[in-house]
Coordinates of C-alpha atoms in Angstrom, one line a residue:
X1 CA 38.3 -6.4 -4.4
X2 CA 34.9 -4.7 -3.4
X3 CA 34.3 -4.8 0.5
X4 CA 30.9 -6.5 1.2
X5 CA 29.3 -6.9 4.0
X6 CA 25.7 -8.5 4.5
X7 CA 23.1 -5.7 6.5
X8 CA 21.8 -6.5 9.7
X9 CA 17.8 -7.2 9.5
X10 CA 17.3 -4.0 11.6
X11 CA 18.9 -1.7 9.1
X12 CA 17.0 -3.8 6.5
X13 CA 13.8 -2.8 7.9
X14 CA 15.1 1.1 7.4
X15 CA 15.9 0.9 4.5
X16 CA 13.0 -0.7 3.0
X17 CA 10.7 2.0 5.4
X18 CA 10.8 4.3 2.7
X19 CA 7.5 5.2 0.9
X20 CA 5.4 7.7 -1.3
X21 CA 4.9 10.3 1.7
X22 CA 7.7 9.2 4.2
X23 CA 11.4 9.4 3.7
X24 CA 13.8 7.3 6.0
X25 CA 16.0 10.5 6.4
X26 CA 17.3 12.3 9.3
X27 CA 18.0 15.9 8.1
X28 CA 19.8 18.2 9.7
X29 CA 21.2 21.8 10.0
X30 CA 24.6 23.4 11.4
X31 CA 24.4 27.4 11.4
X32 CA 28.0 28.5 11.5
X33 CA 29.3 31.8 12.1
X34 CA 32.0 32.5 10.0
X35 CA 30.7 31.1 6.9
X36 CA 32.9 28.7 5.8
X37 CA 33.9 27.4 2.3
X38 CA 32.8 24.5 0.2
X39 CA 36.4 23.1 -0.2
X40 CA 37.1 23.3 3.4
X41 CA 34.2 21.8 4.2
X42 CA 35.5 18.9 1.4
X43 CA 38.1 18.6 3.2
X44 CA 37.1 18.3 6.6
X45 CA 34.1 15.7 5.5
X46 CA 37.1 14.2 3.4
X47 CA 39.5 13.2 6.4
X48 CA 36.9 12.7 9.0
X49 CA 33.5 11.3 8.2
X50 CA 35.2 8.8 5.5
X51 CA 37.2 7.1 8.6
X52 CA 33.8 5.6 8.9
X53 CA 34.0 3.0 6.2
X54 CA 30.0 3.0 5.7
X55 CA 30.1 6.2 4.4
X56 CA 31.9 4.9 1.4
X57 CA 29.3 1.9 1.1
X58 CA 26.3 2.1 -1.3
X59 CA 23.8 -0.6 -0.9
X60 CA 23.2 -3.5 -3.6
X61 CA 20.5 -6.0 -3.7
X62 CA 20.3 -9.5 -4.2
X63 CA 18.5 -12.6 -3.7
X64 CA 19.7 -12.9 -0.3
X65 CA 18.5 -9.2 0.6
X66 CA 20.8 -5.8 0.9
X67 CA 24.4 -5.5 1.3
X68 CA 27.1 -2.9 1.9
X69 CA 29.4 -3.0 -0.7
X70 CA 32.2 -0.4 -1.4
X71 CA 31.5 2.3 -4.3
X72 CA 34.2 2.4 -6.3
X73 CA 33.1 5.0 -8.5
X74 CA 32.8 7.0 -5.1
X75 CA 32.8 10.9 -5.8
X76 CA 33.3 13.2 -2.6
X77 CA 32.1 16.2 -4.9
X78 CA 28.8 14.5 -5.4
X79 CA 28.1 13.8 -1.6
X80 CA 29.2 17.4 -0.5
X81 CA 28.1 20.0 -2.4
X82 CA 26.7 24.0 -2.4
X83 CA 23.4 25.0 -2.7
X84 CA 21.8 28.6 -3.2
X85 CA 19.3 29.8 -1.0
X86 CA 16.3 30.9 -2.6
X87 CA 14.9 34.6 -1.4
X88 CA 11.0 34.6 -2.8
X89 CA 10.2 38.6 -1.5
X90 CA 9.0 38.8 1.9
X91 CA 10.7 36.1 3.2
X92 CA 13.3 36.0 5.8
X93 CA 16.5 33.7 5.2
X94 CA 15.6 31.9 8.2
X95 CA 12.3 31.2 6.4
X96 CA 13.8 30.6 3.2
X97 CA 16.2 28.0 4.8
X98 CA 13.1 26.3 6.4
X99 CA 11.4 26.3 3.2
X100 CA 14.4 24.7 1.7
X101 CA 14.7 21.8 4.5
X102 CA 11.3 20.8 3.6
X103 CA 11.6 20.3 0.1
X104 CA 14.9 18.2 0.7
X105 CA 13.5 16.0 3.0
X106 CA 11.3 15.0 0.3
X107 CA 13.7 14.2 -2.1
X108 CA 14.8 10.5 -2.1
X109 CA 19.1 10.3 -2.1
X110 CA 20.8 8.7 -5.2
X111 CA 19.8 5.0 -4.5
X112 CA 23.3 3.8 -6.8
X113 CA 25.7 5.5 -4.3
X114 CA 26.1 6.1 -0.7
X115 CA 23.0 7.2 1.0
X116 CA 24.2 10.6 2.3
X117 CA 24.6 14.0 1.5
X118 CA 25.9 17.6 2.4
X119 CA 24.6 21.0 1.4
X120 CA 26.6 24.0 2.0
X121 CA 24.9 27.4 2.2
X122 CA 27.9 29.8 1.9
X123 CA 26.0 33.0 2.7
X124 CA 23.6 32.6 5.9
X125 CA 22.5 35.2 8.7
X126 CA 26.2 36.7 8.3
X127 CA 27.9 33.3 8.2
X128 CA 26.9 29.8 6.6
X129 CA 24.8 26.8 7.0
X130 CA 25.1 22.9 6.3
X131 CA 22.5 20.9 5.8
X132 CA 23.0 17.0 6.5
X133 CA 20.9 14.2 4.9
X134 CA 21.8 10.4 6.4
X135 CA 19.5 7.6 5.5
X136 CA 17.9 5.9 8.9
X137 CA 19.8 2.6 7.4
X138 CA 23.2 3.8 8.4
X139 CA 22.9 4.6 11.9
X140 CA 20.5 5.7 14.3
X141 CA 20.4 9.3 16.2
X142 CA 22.8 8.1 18.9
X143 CA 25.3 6.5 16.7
X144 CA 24.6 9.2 14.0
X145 CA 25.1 12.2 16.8
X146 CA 28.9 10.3 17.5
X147 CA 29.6 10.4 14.1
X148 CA 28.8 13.8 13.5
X149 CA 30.5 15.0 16.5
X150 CA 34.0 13.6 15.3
X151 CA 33.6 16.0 12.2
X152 CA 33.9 18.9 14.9
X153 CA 37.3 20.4 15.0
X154 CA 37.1 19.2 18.8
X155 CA 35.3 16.3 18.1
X156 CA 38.2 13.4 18.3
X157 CA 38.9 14.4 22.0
X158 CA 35.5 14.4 22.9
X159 CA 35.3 11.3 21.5
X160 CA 38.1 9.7 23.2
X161 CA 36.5 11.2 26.7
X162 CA 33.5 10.1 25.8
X163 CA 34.8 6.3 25.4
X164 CA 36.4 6.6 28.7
X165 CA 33.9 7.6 30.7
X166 CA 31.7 5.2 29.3
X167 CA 34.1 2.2 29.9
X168 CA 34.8 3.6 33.4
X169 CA 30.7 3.0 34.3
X170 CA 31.2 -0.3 32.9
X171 CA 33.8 -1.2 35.1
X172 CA 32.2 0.2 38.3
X173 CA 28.1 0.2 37.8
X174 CA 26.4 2.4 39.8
X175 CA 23.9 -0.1 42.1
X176 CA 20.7 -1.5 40.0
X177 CA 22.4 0.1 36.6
X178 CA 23.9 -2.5 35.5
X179 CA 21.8 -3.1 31.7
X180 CA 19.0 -0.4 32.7
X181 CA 16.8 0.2 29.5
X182 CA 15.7 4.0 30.1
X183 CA 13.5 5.7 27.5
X184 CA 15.2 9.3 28.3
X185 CA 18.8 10.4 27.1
X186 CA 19.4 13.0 29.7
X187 CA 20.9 11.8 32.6
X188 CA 17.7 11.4 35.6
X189 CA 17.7 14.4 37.9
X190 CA 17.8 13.7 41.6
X191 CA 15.1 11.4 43.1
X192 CA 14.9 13.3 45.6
X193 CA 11.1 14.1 45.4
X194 CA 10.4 10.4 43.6
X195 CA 10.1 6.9 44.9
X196 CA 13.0 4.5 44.9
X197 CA 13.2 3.3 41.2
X198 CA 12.0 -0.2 40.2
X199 CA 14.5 -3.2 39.3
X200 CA 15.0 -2.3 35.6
X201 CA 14.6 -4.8 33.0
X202 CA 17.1 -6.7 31.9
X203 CA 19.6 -5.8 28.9
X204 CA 17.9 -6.6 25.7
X205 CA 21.0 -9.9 24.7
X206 CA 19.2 -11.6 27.6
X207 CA 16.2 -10.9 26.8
X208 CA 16.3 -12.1 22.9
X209 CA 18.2 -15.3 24.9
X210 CA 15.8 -16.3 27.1
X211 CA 17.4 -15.6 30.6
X212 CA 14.3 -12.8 31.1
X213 CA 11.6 -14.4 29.0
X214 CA 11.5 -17.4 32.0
X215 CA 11.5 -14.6 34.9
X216 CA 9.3 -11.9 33.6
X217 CA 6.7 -14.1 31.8
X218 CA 3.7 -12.0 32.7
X219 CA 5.6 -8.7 32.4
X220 CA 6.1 -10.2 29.0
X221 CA 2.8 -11.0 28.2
X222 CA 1.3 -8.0 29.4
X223 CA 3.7 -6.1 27.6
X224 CA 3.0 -7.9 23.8
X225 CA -0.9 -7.4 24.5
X226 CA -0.4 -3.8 25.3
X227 CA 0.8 -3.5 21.9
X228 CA -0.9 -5.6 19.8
X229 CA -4.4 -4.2 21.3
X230 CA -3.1 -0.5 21.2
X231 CA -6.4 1.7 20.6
X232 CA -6.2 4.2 17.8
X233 CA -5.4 7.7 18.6
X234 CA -8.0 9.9 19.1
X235 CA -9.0 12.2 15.6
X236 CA -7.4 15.2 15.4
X237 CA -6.3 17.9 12.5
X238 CA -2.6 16.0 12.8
X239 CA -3.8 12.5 12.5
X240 CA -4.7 11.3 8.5
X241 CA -3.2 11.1 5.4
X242 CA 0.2 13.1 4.4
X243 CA 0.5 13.8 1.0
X244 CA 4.5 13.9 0.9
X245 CA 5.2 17.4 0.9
X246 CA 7.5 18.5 4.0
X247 CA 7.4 21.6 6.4
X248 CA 9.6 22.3 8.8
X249 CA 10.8 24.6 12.0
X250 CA 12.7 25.1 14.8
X251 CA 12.5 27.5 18.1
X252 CA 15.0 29.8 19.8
X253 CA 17.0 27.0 22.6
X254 CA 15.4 27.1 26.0
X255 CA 18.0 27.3 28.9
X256 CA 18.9 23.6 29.4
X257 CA 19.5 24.6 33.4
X258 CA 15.8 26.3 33.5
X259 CA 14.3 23.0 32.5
X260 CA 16.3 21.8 35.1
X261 CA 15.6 23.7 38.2
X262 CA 12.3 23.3 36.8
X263 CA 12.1 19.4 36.9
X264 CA 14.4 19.6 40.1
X265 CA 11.0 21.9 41.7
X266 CA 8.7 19.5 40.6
X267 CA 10.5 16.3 41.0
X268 CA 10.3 15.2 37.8
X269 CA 13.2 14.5 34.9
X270 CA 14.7 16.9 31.9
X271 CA 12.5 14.6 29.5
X272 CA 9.1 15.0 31.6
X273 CA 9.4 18.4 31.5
X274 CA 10.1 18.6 27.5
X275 CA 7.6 16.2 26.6
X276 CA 4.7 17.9 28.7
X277 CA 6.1 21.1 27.2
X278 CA 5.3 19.7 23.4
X279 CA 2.0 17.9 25.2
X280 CA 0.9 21.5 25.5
X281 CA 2.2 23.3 22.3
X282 CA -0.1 20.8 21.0
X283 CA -3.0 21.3 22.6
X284 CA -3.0 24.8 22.1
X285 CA -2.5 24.4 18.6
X286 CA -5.1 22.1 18.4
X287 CA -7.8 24.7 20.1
X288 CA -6.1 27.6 18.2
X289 CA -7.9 25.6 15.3
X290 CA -11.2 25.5 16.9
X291 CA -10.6 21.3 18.2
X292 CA -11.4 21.3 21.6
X293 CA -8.1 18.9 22.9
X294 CA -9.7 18.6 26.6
X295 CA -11.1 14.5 25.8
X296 CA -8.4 13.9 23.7
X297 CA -4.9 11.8 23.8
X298 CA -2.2 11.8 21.2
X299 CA 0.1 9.0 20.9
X300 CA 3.9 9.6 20.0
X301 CA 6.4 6.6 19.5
X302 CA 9.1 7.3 21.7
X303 CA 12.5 5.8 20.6
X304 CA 14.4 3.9 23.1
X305 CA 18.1 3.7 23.5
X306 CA 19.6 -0.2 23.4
X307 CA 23.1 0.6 23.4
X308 CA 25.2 -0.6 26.1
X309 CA 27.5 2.2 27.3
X310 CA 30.6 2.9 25.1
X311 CA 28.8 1.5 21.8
X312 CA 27.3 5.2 21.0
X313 CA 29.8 5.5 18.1
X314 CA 29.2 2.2 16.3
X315 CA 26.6 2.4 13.5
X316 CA 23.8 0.8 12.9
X317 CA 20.3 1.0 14.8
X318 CA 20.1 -0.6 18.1
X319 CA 17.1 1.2 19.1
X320 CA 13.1 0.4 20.2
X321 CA 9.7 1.8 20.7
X322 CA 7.9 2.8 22.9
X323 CA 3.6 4.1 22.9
X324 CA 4.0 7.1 24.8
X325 CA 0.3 8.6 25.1
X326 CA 0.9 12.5 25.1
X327 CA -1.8 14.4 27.9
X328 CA -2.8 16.9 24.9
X329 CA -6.2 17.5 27.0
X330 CA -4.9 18.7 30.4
X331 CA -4.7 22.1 30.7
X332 CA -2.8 22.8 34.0
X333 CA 1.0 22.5 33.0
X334 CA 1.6 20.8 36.4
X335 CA -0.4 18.0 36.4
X336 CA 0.5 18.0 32.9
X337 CA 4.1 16.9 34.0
X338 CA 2.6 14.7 36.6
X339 CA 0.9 12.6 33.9
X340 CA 3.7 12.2 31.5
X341 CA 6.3 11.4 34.5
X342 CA 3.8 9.3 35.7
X343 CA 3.4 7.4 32.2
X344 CA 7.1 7.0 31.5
X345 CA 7.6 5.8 34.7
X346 CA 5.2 2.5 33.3
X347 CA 7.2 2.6 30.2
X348 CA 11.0 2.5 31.9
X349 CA 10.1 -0.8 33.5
X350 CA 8.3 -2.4 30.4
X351 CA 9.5 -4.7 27.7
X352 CA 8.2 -3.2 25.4
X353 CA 11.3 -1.4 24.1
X354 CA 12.8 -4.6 23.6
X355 CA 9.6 -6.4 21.7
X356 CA 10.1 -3.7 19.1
X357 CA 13.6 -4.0 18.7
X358 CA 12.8 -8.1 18.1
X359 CA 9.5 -6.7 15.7
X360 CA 12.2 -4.6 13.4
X361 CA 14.7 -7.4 13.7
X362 CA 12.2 -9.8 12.5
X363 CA 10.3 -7.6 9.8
X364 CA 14.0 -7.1 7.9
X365 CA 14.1 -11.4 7.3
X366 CA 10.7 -10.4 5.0
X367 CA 9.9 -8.9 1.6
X368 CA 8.6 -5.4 1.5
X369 CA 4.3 -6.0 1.9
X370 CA 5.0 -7.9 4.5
X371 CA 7.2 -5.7 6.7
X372 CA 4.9 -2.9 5.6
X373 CA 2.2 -4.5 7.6
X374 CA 4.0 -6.0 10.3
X375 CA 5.3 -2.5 11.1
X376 CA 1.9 -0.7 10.5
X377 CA 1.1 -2.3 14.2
X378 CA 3.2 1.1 15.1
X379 CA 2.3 3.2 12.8
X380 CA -1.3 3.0 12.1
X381 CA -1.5 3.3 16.2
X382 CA 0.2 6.8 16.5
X383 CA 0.1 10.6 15.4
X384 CA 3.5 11.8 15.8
X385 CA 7.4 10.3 16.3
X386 CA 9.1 12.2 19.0
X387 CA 13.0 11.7 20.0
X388 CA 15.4 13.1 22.4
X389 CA 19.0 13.3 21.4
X390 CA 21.8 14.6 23.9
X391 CA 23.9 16.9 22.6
X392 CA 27.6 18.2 23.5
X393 CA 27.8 20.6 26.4
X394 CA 30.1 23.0 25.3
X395 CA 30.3 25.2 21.8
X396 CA 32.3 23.5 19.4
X397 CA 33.7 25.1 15.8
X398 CA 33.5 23.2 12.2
X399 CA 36.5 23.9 9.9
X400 CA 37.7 27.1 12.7
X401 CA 33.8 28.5 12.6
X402 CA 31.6 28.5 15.5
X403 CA 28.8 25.8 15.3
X404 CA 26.1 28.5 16.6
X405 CA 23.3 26.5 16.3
X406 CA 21.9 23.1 15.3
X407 CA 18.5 21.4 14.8
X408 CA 17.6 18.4 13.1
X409 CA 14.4 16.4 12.2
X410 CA 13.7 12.8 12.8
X411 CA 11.4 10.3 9.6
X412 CA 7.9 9.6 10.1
X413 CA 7.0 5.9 9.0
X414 CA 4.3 4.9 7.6
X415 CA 1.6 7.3 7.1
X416 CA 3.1 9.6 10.2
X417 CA 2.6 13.2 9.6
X418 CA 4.3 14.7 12.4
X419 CA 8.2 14.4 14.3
X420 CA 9.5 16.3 16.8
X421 CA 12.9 16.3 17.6
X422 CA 14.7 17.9 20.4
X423 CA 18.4 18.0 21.0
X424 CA 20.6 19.6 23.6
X425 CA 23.7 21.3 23.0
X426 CA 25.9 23.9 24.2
X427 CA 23.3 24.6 27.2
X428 CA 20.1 25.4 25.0
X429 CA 17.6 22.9 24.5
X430 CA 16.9 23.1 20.5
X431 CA 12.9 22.0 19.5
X432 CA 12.5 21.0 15.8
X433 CA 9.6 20.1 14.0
X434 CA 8.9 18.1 11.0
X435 CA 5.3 17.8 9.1
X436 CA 3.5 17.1 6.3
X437 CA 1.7 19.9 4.7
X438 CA -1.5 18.2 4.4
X439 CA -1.8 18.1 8.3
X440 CA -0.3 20.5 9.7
X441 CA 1.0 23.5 6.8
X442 CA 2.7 25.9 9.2
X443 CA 4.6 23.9 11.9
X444 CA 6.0 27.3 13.3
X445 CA 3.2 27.8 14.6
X446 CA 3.4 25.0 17.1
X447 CA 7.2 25.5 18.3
X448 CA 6.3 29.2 18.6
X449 CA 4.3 27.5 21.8
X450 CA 7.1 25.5 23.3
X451 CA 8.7 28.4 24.9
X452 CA 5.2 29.9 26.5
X453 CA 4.2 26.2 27.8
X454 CA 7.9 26.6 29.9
X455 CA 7.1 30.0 31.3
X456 CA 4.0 28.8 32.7
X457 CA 5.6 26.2 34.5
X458 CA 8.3 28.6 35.6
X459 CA 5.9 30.6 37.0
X460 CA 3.6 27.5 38.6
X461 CA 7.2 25.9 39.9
X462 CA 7.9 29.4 41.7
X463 CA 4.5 29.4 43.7
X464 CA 4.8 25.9 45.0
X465 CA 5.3 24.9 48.7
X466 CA 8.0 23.5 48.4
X467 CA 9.6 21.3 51.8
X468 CA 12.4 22.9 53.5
X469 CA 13.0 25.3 51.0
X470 CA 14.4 27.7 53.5
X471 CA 16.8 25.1 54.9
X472 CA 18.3 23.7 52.2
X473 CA 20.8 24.7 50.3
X474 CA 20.1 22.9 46.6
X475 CA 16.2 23.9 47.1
X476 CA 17.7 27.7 47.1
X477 CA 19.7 27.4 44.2
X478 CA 16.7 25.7 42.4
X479 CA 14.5 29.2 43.3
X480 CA 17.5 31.5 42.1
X481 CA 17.9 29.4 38.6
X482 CA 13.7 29.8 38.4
X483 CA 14.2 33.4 38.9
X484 CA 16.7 34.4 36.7
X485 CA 14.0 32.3 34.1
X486 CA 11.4 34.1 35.3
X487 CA 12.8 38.2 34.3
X488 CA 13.0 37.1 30.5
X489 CA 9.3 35.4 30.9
X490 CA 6.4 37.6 30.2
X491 CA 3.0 39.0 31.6
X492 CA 1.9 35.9 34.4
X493 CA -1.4 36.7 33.5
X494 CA -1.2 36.2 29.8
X495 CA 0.6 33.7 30.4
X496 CA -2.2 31.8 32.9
X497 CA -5.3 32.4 30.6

């Protein structure tokens, strides 16, 4: 007897995002070193990712909408499989692996069986790399990241700690934490240097029950205006019409404890610091290309965790949206940070998180045109997705090899043409970037900027004034971290023009 189970209106939405120049993939990469075979690699997919039952599901359609129902003609072979990297001349592998990435994410998954795949690349840089393909239906990047961590040869521990610690901060909440809604996966850094934070809004159950629609009515209001009456984005060479066809690239990981010190000097988070780093790769890419980016704003949608703790690993997309307007135009990395800490601030204390979880709930109970222009509300008003994902801590090894690195890239809906993805793992911060050819052809050529757009404020964080830096202790530590960033950073004044 087939196992069936209806699929929630969310994942509905998902699934049906797909469309001629957007795929509802996440693609990602693992470079291993040793390579690794393909039948190991069968076999460690085999016995871990199929404890998951949903990766045994293919999706059918009826009257009543999509279901999961069990594929019994399931074939692991199929789902897990080796590919050759092509080597055009002149062409690195790194760049051949890129070039392949792109033309995958293009490439709609077998819509009669399970909506994943694995691609094994036996002979990469010395060892091997995997490339992952998961359809946004079946889980989003937090439940997906779980999932992809028990595959690990350390990953069931990690798990299991994982659930612990999360049921302990249930048990004992931290004051004002209880049902926080925060737009940044990395823990805050200290607020040492901030104002006390504001009441958080509540968790999104008692929201879609009522309990905060009767308290917060104005926040509410203010909230669904702010979104319906979203301006468009100002014209630049990344905002128009993708033709389909996929680049992608990735950067060298930044020191996660540079970025930091550096948020710790300017009292501002892990995720204020990233996102004014890609504010600024942007803008320079955008002048590089003779578009002055000074009067100009960029909006990104900013996914928003709705996961209560210990829920990471359960599939599915609990997840909403947020309009985070990207300070393309100001040039001095600083105030740069200042603006988008200032900005996400407004958007940790909104509801608008939770009004797009209810938009995506509510667009999955409708055929296809209509949820294509419910949702266009968020994508017609935006020039880039943007996500954060944390990543574990420590190096972890796949079938006995060491995961060296890994990088993924998150969908574009709707006529999107740009996602940046960051993740953090092993104590690097990994940039990855997804667009379409038609708006943006060579990608590298923005995350080549990331790692400048740091130094500066390496440099800028060194010079400031700060408060009792001679006296305390942490504020010392903070200057040595800087430092040591500071002897691999390059000429200030190159740097500074």
């Amino acid at each position: 007897m087939q196992d069936v189970e209806r699929m929630s209106h969310v994942d509905t939405s998902w699934l049906r995002m797909d469309n001629d120049v957007n795929l509802m993939m996440i693609v990602g990469v693992w470079v291993l070193s040793p390579a690794i075979s393909l039948q190991a690699l069968r076999r460690c997919i085999g016995s871990r990712l199929l404890r998951y039952p949903r990766f045994k599901h293919k999706v059918v359609m009826d009257a009543l909408g999509p279901s999961w129902v069990t594929d019994e003609a399931f074939d692991l072979q199929h789902h897990v499989s080796s590919l050759r990297l092509p080597s055009p001349a002149g062409q690195s592998q790194r760049q051949a692996l890129q070039h392949l990435c792109g033309d995958l994410a293009a490439q709609a998954l077998d819509p009669d069986r399970p909506l994943w795949q694995f691609h094994l690349i036996e002979d990469y840089e010395g060892g091997a790399a995997v490339v992952a393909r998961v359809h946004h239906c079946i889980g989003d990047g937090i439940s997906l990241m779980s999932v992809m961590l028990g595959i690990t040869d350390e990953g069931p521990a990690l798990l299991k700690q994982s659930l612990a610690l999360a049921r302990a901060r249930c048990a004992a909440p931290e004051p004002g934490s209880a049902g926080a809604v925060s737009p940044q996966p990395h823990d805050p850094l200290p607020h040492g240097h901030q104002p006390p934070p504001s009441p958080p809004p509540p968790h999104p159950q008692l929201m879609l029950g009522g309990v905060a629609l009767a308290r917060s009515g104005l926040q509410l209001v203010s909230d669904v205006a702010a979104l319906a009456l979203m301006p468009d984005d100002s014209p630049t060479l990344l905002k128009g019409l993708p033709a389909g066809r996929k680049a992608v690239a990735w950067s060298e990981p930044l020191a996660l404890d540079e970025v930091k010190a550096v948020g710790k000097a300017l009292g501002c988070t892990v995720n204020d610091v990233l996102l004014a780093c890609v504010a600024g790769a942007i803008g320079s890419y955008l002048a590089s290309r003779g578009q002055d980016p000074s009067d100009r704003e960029i909006r990104a949608m900013v996914p928003v965790n709705l996961r209560p703790p210990g829920e990471e690993a359960q599939l599915g997309n609990k997840f909403g949206l947020v309009p985070l307007v990207l300070p393309i135009g100001i040039a001095n990395p600083v105030e740069r940070v200042f603006a988008v800490r200032q900005r996400m601030d407004q958007l940790k204390h909104s509801y608008q998180p939770l009004l797009a979880f209810a938009v995506l709930s509510v667009a999955g109970y409708f055929n296809k045109p209509v949820q294509d222009a419910v949702l266009s509300l968020f994508s017609s008003k935006a020039t880039a997705v943007m996500t954060n994902v944390p990543g574990p801590t420590q190096p972890l090894k796949i079938c006995g090899s060491t995961l060296r690195q890994t990088m993924f890239w998150v969908p574009a809906s709707g006529h999107i043409g740009v996602g940046v993805s960051v993740l953090s793992y092993a104590g690097g911060v990994q940039f990855s970037l997804m667009t379409d050819q038609a708006l943006c052809p060579d990608p590298q050529d923005i995350v080549e900027r990331f790692e400048p757009e740091f130094d500066k404020l390496i440099w800028l964080a060194l010079m400031l004034p700060w408060p009792g830096r001679d006296e305390d202790p942490e504020q010392a530590l903070v200057a040595q971290a800087l430092a040591q960033g500071v002897s691999r950073s390059t000429d200030l004044a190159q740097m500074l023009r």
